[in-house]
Amino acid sequence: MYDYRRMTPEQREEILRERKARGLPLHEPPHFYGEGGEFLITAACYEHKHLFEGPENLSMLTETVLHNIERAGLTCLAWVFLPNHYHLLVLTEDLRRISEVLRRTHSFLSTWINKREGALGRRVWYRFADRRIRSLRHHWATVRYLHWNPIKHGYVDHPEDWPWSSYAVYVEQLGLVGWQAIEGRYPIDRYGQGWDD
């Protein structure tokens, strides 16, 4: 995610030249507003700092984001929240709606965590990235990836041990046997490799 800082000046110039030629923003993820569908949304704390450590902070992050997504009339199909980033699988008719909800939500959460930690003015969030879901296989691999994320980052050994995800909801809806069938049918292999390292 922060490869730009490790590049040589020549590599940076080449990347910026290529992005400019393609009409993309120079220093942020592009968003294709006006499109609807199912999107994987990834939001990270600035410089991937672990600003939401601990159960209280993670619970506040989770509850606030999910409440604001629901309040905006959007459908969140799956989620996982970690101390330095989160992933959502959201259904919307226009990506612009998600952008506006996250802008307001991140502003509120920045003020809340900075006040709580006596760090007023500290930058909390980096922008969000989105990826449109393209198929049923992509959908289920994404759901599995979200629930596997706390294991990937070494927080727990089993997805059921991480309460800040939708894993329990899926197991409740599908039953353990149904969920295990999904796991067997939709492998995640190298899905998400390098996204949030």
PDB file of C-alpha atoms in Angstrom:
ATOM      1  CA  MET A   1       0.000   0.000   0.000  1.00  0.00           C
ATOM      2  CA  TYR A   2       2.867   2.396   0.707  1.00  0.00           C
ATOM      3  CA  ASP A   3       5.285   1.210  -2.002  1.00  0.00           C
ATOM      4  CA  TYR A   4       5.565   4.765  -3.340  1.00  0.00           C
ATOM      5  CA  ARG A   5       7.781   5.751  -0.406  1.00  0.00           C
ATOM      6  CA  ARG A   6      10.221   2.935  -1.185  1.00  0.00           C
ATOM      7  CA  MET A   7      10.573   3.844  -4.876  1.00  0.00           C
ATOM      8  CA  THR A   8      13.476   5.695  -6.430  1.00  0.00           C
ATOM      9  CA  PRO A   9      12.778   9.208  -7.730  1.00  0.00           C
ATOM     10  CA  GLU A  10      12.833   7.832 -11.276  1.00  0.00           C
ATOM     11  CA  GLN A  11      10.272   5.122 -10.420  1.00  0.00           C
ATOM     12  CA  ARG A  12       8.029   7.727  -8.789  1.00  0.00           C
ATOM     13  CA  GLU A  13       8.175   9.949 -11.867  1.00  0.00           C
ATOM     14  CA  GLU A  14       7.294   7.003 -14.119  1.00  0.00           C
ATOM     15  CA  ILE A  15       4.301   5.994 -11.968  1.00  0.00           C
ATOM     16  CA  LEU A  16       2.990   9.571 -11.866  1.00  0.00           C
ATOM     17  CA  ARG A  17       3.478   9.977 -15.629  1.00  0.00           C
ATOM     18  CA  GLU A  18       1.558   6.739 -16.254  1.00  0.00           C
ATOM     19  CA  ARG A  19      -1.297   7.708 -13.905  1.00  0.00           C
ATOM     20  CA  LYS A  20      -1.560  11.166 -15.490  1.00  0.00           C
ATOM     21  CA  ALA A  21      -1.669   9.641 -18.993  1.00  0.00           C
ATOM     22  CA  ARG A  22      -4.521   7.344 -17.912  1.00  0.00           C
ATOM     23  CA  GLY A  23      -6.454  10.252 -16.322  1.00  0.00           C
ATOM     24  CA  LEU A  24      -6.149   8.813 -12.801  1.00  0.00           C
ATOM     25  CA  PRO A  25      -5.603  10.775  -9.583  1.00  0.00           C
ATOM     26  CA  LEU A  26      -1.866  11.087  -8.927  1.00  0.00           C
ATOM     27  CA  HIS A  27      -1.724  10.143  -5.235  1.00  0.00           C
ATOM     28  CA  GLU A  28      -4.954   8.375  -4.355  1.00  0.00           C
ATOM     29  CA  PRO A  29      -7.060   5.441  -5.474  1.00  0.00           C
ATOM     30  CA  PRO A  30      -9.376   6.185  -8.416  1.00  0.00           C
ATOM     31  CA  HIS A  31     -13.122   5.856  -7.859  1.00  0.00           C
ATOM     32  CA  PHE A  32     -15.553   5.273 -10.692  1.00  0.00           C
ATOM     33  CA  TYR A  33     -18.577   7.151  -9.421  1.00  0.00           C
ATOM     34  CA  GLY A  34     -21.945   6.595 -10.997  1.00  0.00           C
ATOM     35  CA  GLU A  35     -21.490   2.831 -10.969  1.00  0.00           C
ATOM     36  CA  GLY A  36     -23.659   0.584  -8.877  1.00  0.00           C
ATOM     37  CA  GLY A  37     -23.300  -2.962  -7.671  1.00  0.00           C
ATOM     38  CA  GLU A  38     -21.482  -4.852  -4.999  1.00  0.00           C
ATOM     39  CA  PHE A  39     -18.166  -3.332  -3.881  1.00  0.00           C
ATOM     40  CA  LEU A  40     -15.312  -4.395  -1.644  1.00  0.00           C
ATOM     41  CA  ILE A  41     -14.383  -1.273   0.310  1.00  0.00           C
ATOM     42  CA  THR A  42     -11.037  -1.068   2.098  1.00  0.00           C
ATOM     43  CA  ALA A  43     -10.207   1.819   4.422  1.00  0.00           C
ATOM     44  CA  ALA A  44      -6.915   2.116   6.274  1.00  0.00           C
ATOM     45  CA  CYS A  45      -5.571   4.301   9.025  1.00  0.00           C
ATOM     46  CA  TYR A  46      -2.978   6.775   7.843  1.00  0.00           C
ATOM     47  CA  GLU A  47       0.389   5.030   7.413  1.00  0.00           C
ATOM     48  CA  HIS A  48      -1.341   1.852   8.606  1.00  0.00           C
ATOM     49  CA  LYS A  49      -0.948   2.907  12.242  1.00  0.00           C
ATOM     50  CA  HIS A  50      -2.877   0.795  14.755  1.00  0.00           C
ATOM     51  CA  LEU A  51      -5.094   3.592  16.044  1.00  0.00           C
ATOM     52  CA  PHE A  52      -8.083   1.441  17.047  1.00  0.00           C
ATOM     53  CA  GLU A  53      -6.311  -1.027  19.355  1.00  0.00           C
ATOM     54  CA  GLY A  54      -8.345  -2.671  22.104  1.00  0.00           C
ATOM     55  CA  PRO A  55     -11.911  -3.938  22.389  1.00  0.00           C
ATOM     56  CA  GLU A  56     -13.513  -0.559  23.174  1.00  0.00           C
ATOM     57  CA  ASN A  57     -11.932   1.180  20.193  1.00  0.00           C
ATOM     58  CA  LEU A  58     -12.643  -1.713  17.818  1.00  0.00           C
ATOM     59  CA  SER A  59     -16.252  -1.898  18.994  1.00  0.00           C
ATOM     60  CA  MET A  60     -16.728   1.841  18.508  1.00  0.00           C
ATOM     61  CA  LEU A  61     -15.210   1.632  15.020  1.00  0.00           C
ATOM     62  CA  THR A  62     -17.370  -1.345  14.051  1.00  0.00           C
ATOM     63  CA  GLU A  63     -20.632  -0.015  15.460  1.00  0.00           C
ATOM     64  CA  THR A  64     -20.168   3.479  14.032  1.00  0.00           C
ATOM     65  CA  VAL A  65     -19.312   2.383  10.495  1.00  0.00           C
ATOM     66  CA  LEU A  66     -22.049  -0.273  10.314  1.00  0.00           C
ATOM     67  CA  HIS A  67     -24.663   2.061  11.830  1.00  0.00           C
ATOM     68  CA  ASN A  68     -23.866   4.833   9.339  1.00  0.00           C
ATOM     69  CA  ILE A  69     -23.876   2.434   6.368  1.00  0.00           C
ATOM     70  CA  GLU A  70     -27.301   1.115   7.422  1.00  0.00           C
ATOM     71  CA  ARG A  71     -28.632   4.607   8.197  1.00  0.00           C
ATOM     72  CA  ALA A  72     -27.690   5.677   4.656  1.00  0.00           C
ATOM     73  CA  GLY A  73     -29.854   2.870   3.268  1.00  0.00           C
ATOM     74  CA  LEU A  74     -26.887   0.850   2.031  1.00  0.00           C
ATOM     75  CA  THR A  75     -26.599  -2.904   2.514  1.00  0.00           C
ATOM     76  CA  CYS A  76     -23.438  -4.228   4.128  1.00  0.00           C
ATOM     77  CA  LEU A  77     -23.117  -7.895   3.158  1.00  0.00           C
ATOM     78  CA  ALA A  78     -19.907  -8.706   5.072  1.00  0.00           C
ATOM     79  CA  TRP A  79     -17.329  -6.889   7.177  1.00  0.00           C
ATOM     80  CA  VAL A  80     -14.179  -7.110   9.249  1.00  0.00           C
ATOM     81  CA  PHE A  81     -12.597  -4.414  11.412  1.00  0.00           C
ATOM     82  CA  LEU A  82      -8.986  -4.459  12.619  1.00  0.00           C
ATOM     83  CA  PRO A  83      -6.930  -1.930  14.594  1.00  0.00           C
ATOM     84  CA  ASN A  84      -5.487  -0.280  11.477  1.00  0.00           C
ATOM     85  CA  HIS A  85      -7.928  -1.004   8.631  1.00  0.00           C
ATOM     86  CA  TYR A  86     -11.262  -2.483   7.698  1.00  0.00           C
ATOM     87  CA  HIS A  87     -12.990  -4.173   4.784  1.00  0.00           C
ATOM     88  CA  LEU A  88     -16.686  -3.972   3.869  1.00  0.00           C
ATOM     89  CA  LEU A  89     -18.686  -5.705   1.171  1.00  0.00           C
ATOM     90  CA  VAL A  90     -21.378  -3.159   0.317  1.00  0.00           C
ATOM     91  CA  LEU A  91     -24.279  -3.129  -2.126  1.00  0.00           C
ATOM     92  CA  THR A  92     -25.156   0.285  -3.602  1.00  0.00           C
ATOM     93  CA  GLU A  93     -26.670   1.806  -6.719  1.00  0.00           C
ATOM     94  CA  ASP A  94     -23.917   4.459  -6.843  1.00  0.00           C
ATOM     95  CA  LEU A  95     -20.420   4.370  -5.360  1.00  0.00           C
ATOM     96  CA  ARG A  96     -20.788   8.096  -4.573  1.00  0.00           C
ATOM     97  CA  ARG A  97     -23.137   7.216  -1.699  1.00  0.00           C
ATOM     98  CA  ILE A  98     -20.504   5.076  -0.007  1.00  0.00           C
ATOM     99  CA  SER A  99     -17.920   7.826  -0.436  1.00  0.00           C
ATOM    100  CA  GLU A 100     -20.106  10.411   1.293  1.00  0.00           C
ATOM    101  CA  VAL A 101     -20.995   8.074   4.183  1.00  0.00           C
ATOM    102  CA  LEU A 102     -17.330   7.195   4.766  1.00  0.00           C
ATOM    103  CA  ARG A 103     -16.235  10.834   4.604  1.00  0.00           C
ATOM    104  CA  ARG A 104     -18.643  11.794   7.399  1.00  0.00           C
ATOM    105  CA  THR A 105     -17.980   8.610   9.387  1.00  0.00           C
ATOM    106  CA  HIS A 106     -14.206   8.966   9.204  1.00  0.00           C
ATOM    107  CA  SER A 107     -14.452  12.596  10.285  1.00  0.00           C
ATOM    108  CA  PHE A 108     -16.503  11.620  13.343  1.00  0.00           C
ATOM    109  CA  LEU A 109     -14.218   8.699  14.222  1.00  0.00           C
ATOM    110  CA  SER A 110     -11.073  10.834  13.803  1.00  0.00           C
ATOM    111  CA  THR A 111     -12.401  13.400  16.255  1.00  0.00           C
ATOM    112  CA  TRP A 112     -13.512  10.663  18.684  1.00  0.00           C
ATOM    113  CA  ILE A 113     -10.232   8.679  18.754  1.00  0.00           C
ATOM    114  CA  ASN A 114      -8.020  11.785  18.797  1.00  0.00           C
ATOM    115  CA  LYS A 115      -9.954  13.312  21.690  1.00  0.00           C
ATOM    116  CA  ARG A 116      -9.859   9.984  23.546  1.00  0.00           C
ATOM    117  CA  GLU A 117      -6.071   9.754  23.131  1.00  0.00           C
ATOM    118  CA  GLY A 118      -5.259  13.462  23.509  1.00  0.00           C
ATOM    119  CA  ALA A 119      -3.944  13.688  19.947  1.00  0.00           C
ATOM    120  CA  LEU A 120      -6.076  16.488  18.511  1.00  0.00           C
ATOM    121  CA  GLY A 121      -5.332  17.246  14.870  1.00  0.00           C
ATOM    122  CA  ARG A 122      -3.620  13.927  14.186  1.00  0.00           C
ATOM    123  CA  ARG A 123      -4.405  12.467  10.763  1.00  0.00           C
ATOM    124  CA  VAL A 124      -6.323   9.214  11.285  1.00  0.00           C
ATOM    125  CA  TRP A 125      -7.498   7.960   7.892  1.00  0.00           C
ATOM    126  CA  TYR A 126      -6.031   7.475   4.481  1.00  0.00           C
ATOM    127  CA  ARG A 127      -8.594   7.409   1.658  1.00  0.00           C
ATOM    128  CA  PHE A 128     -10.586   4.297   0.852  1.00  0.00           C
ATOM    129  CA  ALA A 129     -10.161   1.909  -2.056  1.00  0.00           C
ATOM    130  CA  ASP A 130     -12.964   0.081  -3.845  1.00  0.00           C
ATOM    131  CA  ARG A 131     -13.181  -2.993  -6.021  1.00  0.00           C
ATOM    132  CA  ARG A 132     -16.334  -3.964  -7.860  1.00  0.00           C
ATOM    133  CA  ILE A 133     -17.403  -7.584  -7.381  1.00  0.00           C
ATOM    134  CA  ARG A 134     -17.595  -9.301 -10.743  1.00  0.00           C
ATOM    135  CA  SER A 135     -19.069 -12.757 -10.147  1.00  0.00           C
ATOM    136  CA  LEU A 136     -20.520 -15.179  -7.626  1.00  0.00           C
ATOM    137  CA  ARG A 137     -17.052 -16.720  -7.178  1.00  0.00           C
ATOM    138  CA  HIS A 138     -15.573 -13.252  -6.561  1.00  0.00           C
ATOM    139  CA  HIS A 139     -18.336 -12.544  -4.006  1.00  0.00           C
ATOM    140  CA  TRP A 140     -17.736 -15.690  -1.949  1.00  0.00           C
ATOM    141  CA  ALA A 141     -13.937 -15.438  -2.155  1.00  0.00           C
ATOM    142  CA  THR A 142     -14.277 -11.867  -0.859  1.00  0.00           C
ATOM    143  CA  VAL A 143     -16.530 -12.910   2.035  1.00  0.00           C
ATOM    144  CA  ARG A 144     -14.046 -15.636   2.948  1.00  0.00           C
ATOM    145  CA  TYR A 145     -11.097 -13.235   2.662  1.00  0.00           C
ATOM    146  CA  LEU A 146     -12.758 -10.781   5.049  1.00  0.00           C
ATOM    147  CA  HIS A 147     -13.320 -13.469   7.666  1.00  0.00           C
ATOM    148  CA  TRP A 148      -9.771 -14.795   7.229  1.00  0.00           C
ATOM    149  CA  ASN A 149      -8.176 -11.332   7.605  1.00  0.00           C
ATOM    150  CA  PRO A 150      -7.721 -11.400  11.426  1.00  0.00           C
ATOM    151  CA  ILE A 151      -5.914 -14.743  11.049  1.00  0.00           C
ATOM    152  CA  LYS A 152      -3.747 -13.382   8.219  1.00  0.00           C
ATOM    153  CA  HIS A 153      -2.608 -10.547  10.481  1.00  0.00           C
ATOM    154  CA  GLY A 154      -1.959 -12.800  13.481  1.00  0.00           C
ATOM    155  CA  TYR A 155      -4.705 -11.580  15.811  1.00  0.00           C
ATOM    156  CA  VAL A 156      -6.429 -14.955  16.228  1.00  0.00           C
ATOM    157  CA  ASP A 157      -6.118 -18.554  15.050  1.00  0.00           C
ATOM    158  CA  HIS A 158      -9.783 -19.059  14.117  1.00  0.00           C
ATOM    159  CA  PRO A 159     -12.312 -16.633  12.586  1.00  0.00           C
ATOM    160  CA  GLU A 160     -14.869 -17.306  15.324  1.00  0.00           C
ATOM    161  CA  ASP A 161     -12.433 -15.784  17.840  1.00  0.00           C
ATOM    162  CA  TRP A 162     -12.615 -12.327  16.198  1.00  0.00           C
ATOM    163  CA  PRO A 163     -15.898 -10.613  17.208  1.00  0.00           C
ATOM    164  CA  TRP A 164     -15.452  -7.615  14.887  1.00  0.00           C
ATOM    165  CA  SER A 165     -16.458  -9.430  11.714  1.00  0.00           C
ATOM    166  CA  SER A 166     -19.563 -10.879  10.092  1.00  0.00           C
ATOM    167  CA  TYR A 167     -18.285 -14.456  10.429  1.00  0.00           C
ATOM    168  CA  ALA A 168     -20.808 -15.377  13.171  1.00  0.00           C
ATOM    169  CA  VAL A 169     -23.668 -13.980  11.062  1.00  0.00           C
ATOM    170  CA  TYR A 170     -22.736 -16.233   8.132  1.00  0.00           C
ATOM    171  CA  VAL A 171     -22.352 -19.328  10.305  1.00  0.00           C
ATOM    172  CA  GLU A 172     -25.713 -18.579  11.941  1.00  0.00           C
ATOM    173  CA  GLN A 173     -27.450 -18.122   8.580  1.00  0.00           C
ATOM    174  CA  LEU A 174     -25.808 -21.019   6.729  1.00  0.00           C
ATOM    175  CA  GLY A 175     -25.050 -23.355   9.624  1.00  0.00           C
ATOM    176  CA  LEU A 176     -21.538 -24.617  10.215  1.00  0.00           C
ATOM    177  CA  VAL A 177     -21.896 -27.325   7.576  1.00  0.00           C
ATOM    178  CA  GLY A 178     -23.194 -24.804   5.024  1.00  0.00           C
ATOM    179  CA  TRP A 179     -20.338 -22.429   5.765  1.00  0.00           C
ATOM    180  CA  GLN A 180     -17.791 -25.248   5.460  1.00  0.00           C
ATOM    181  CA  ALA A 181     -19.264 -26.074   2.037  1.00  0.00           C
ATOM    182  CA  ILE A 182     -18.696 -22.445   0.980  1.00  0.00           C
ATOM    183  CA  GLU A 183     -15.102 -22.646   2.259  1.00  0.00           C
ATOM    184  CA  GLY A 184     -14.503 -25.785   0.208  1.00  0.00           C
ATOM    185  CA  ARG A 185     -16.143 -24.451  -2.950  1.00  0.00           C
ATOM    186  CA  TYR A 186     -14.574 -20.963  -3.001  1.00  0.00           C
ATOM    187  CA  PRO A 187     -10.853 -21.010  -2.138  1.00  0.00           C
ATOM    188  CA  ILE A 188      -9.153 -17.694  -1.500  1.00  0.00           C
ATOM    189  CA  ASP A 189      -5.655 -18.836  -2.550  1.00  0.00           C
ATOM    190  CA  ARG A 190      -3.641 -15.595  -2.943  1.00  0.00           C
ATOM    191  CA  TYR A 191      -6.695 -13.304  -2.826  1.00  0.00           C
ATOM    192  CA  GLY A 192      -5.731  -9.926  -1.369  1.00  0.00           C
ATOM    193  CA  GLN A 193      -1.997 -10.607  -1.408  1.00  0.00           C
ATOM    194  CA  GLY A 194      -0.161  -7.362  -0.632  1.00  0.00           C
ATOM    195  CA  TRP A 195      -3.320  -5.297  -0.062  1.00  0.00           C
ATOM    196  CA  ASP A 196      -2.956  -4.545   3.597  1.00  0.00           C
ATOM    197  CA  ASP A 197       0.501  -5.755   4.596  1.00  0.00           C
TER     198      ASP A 197
END
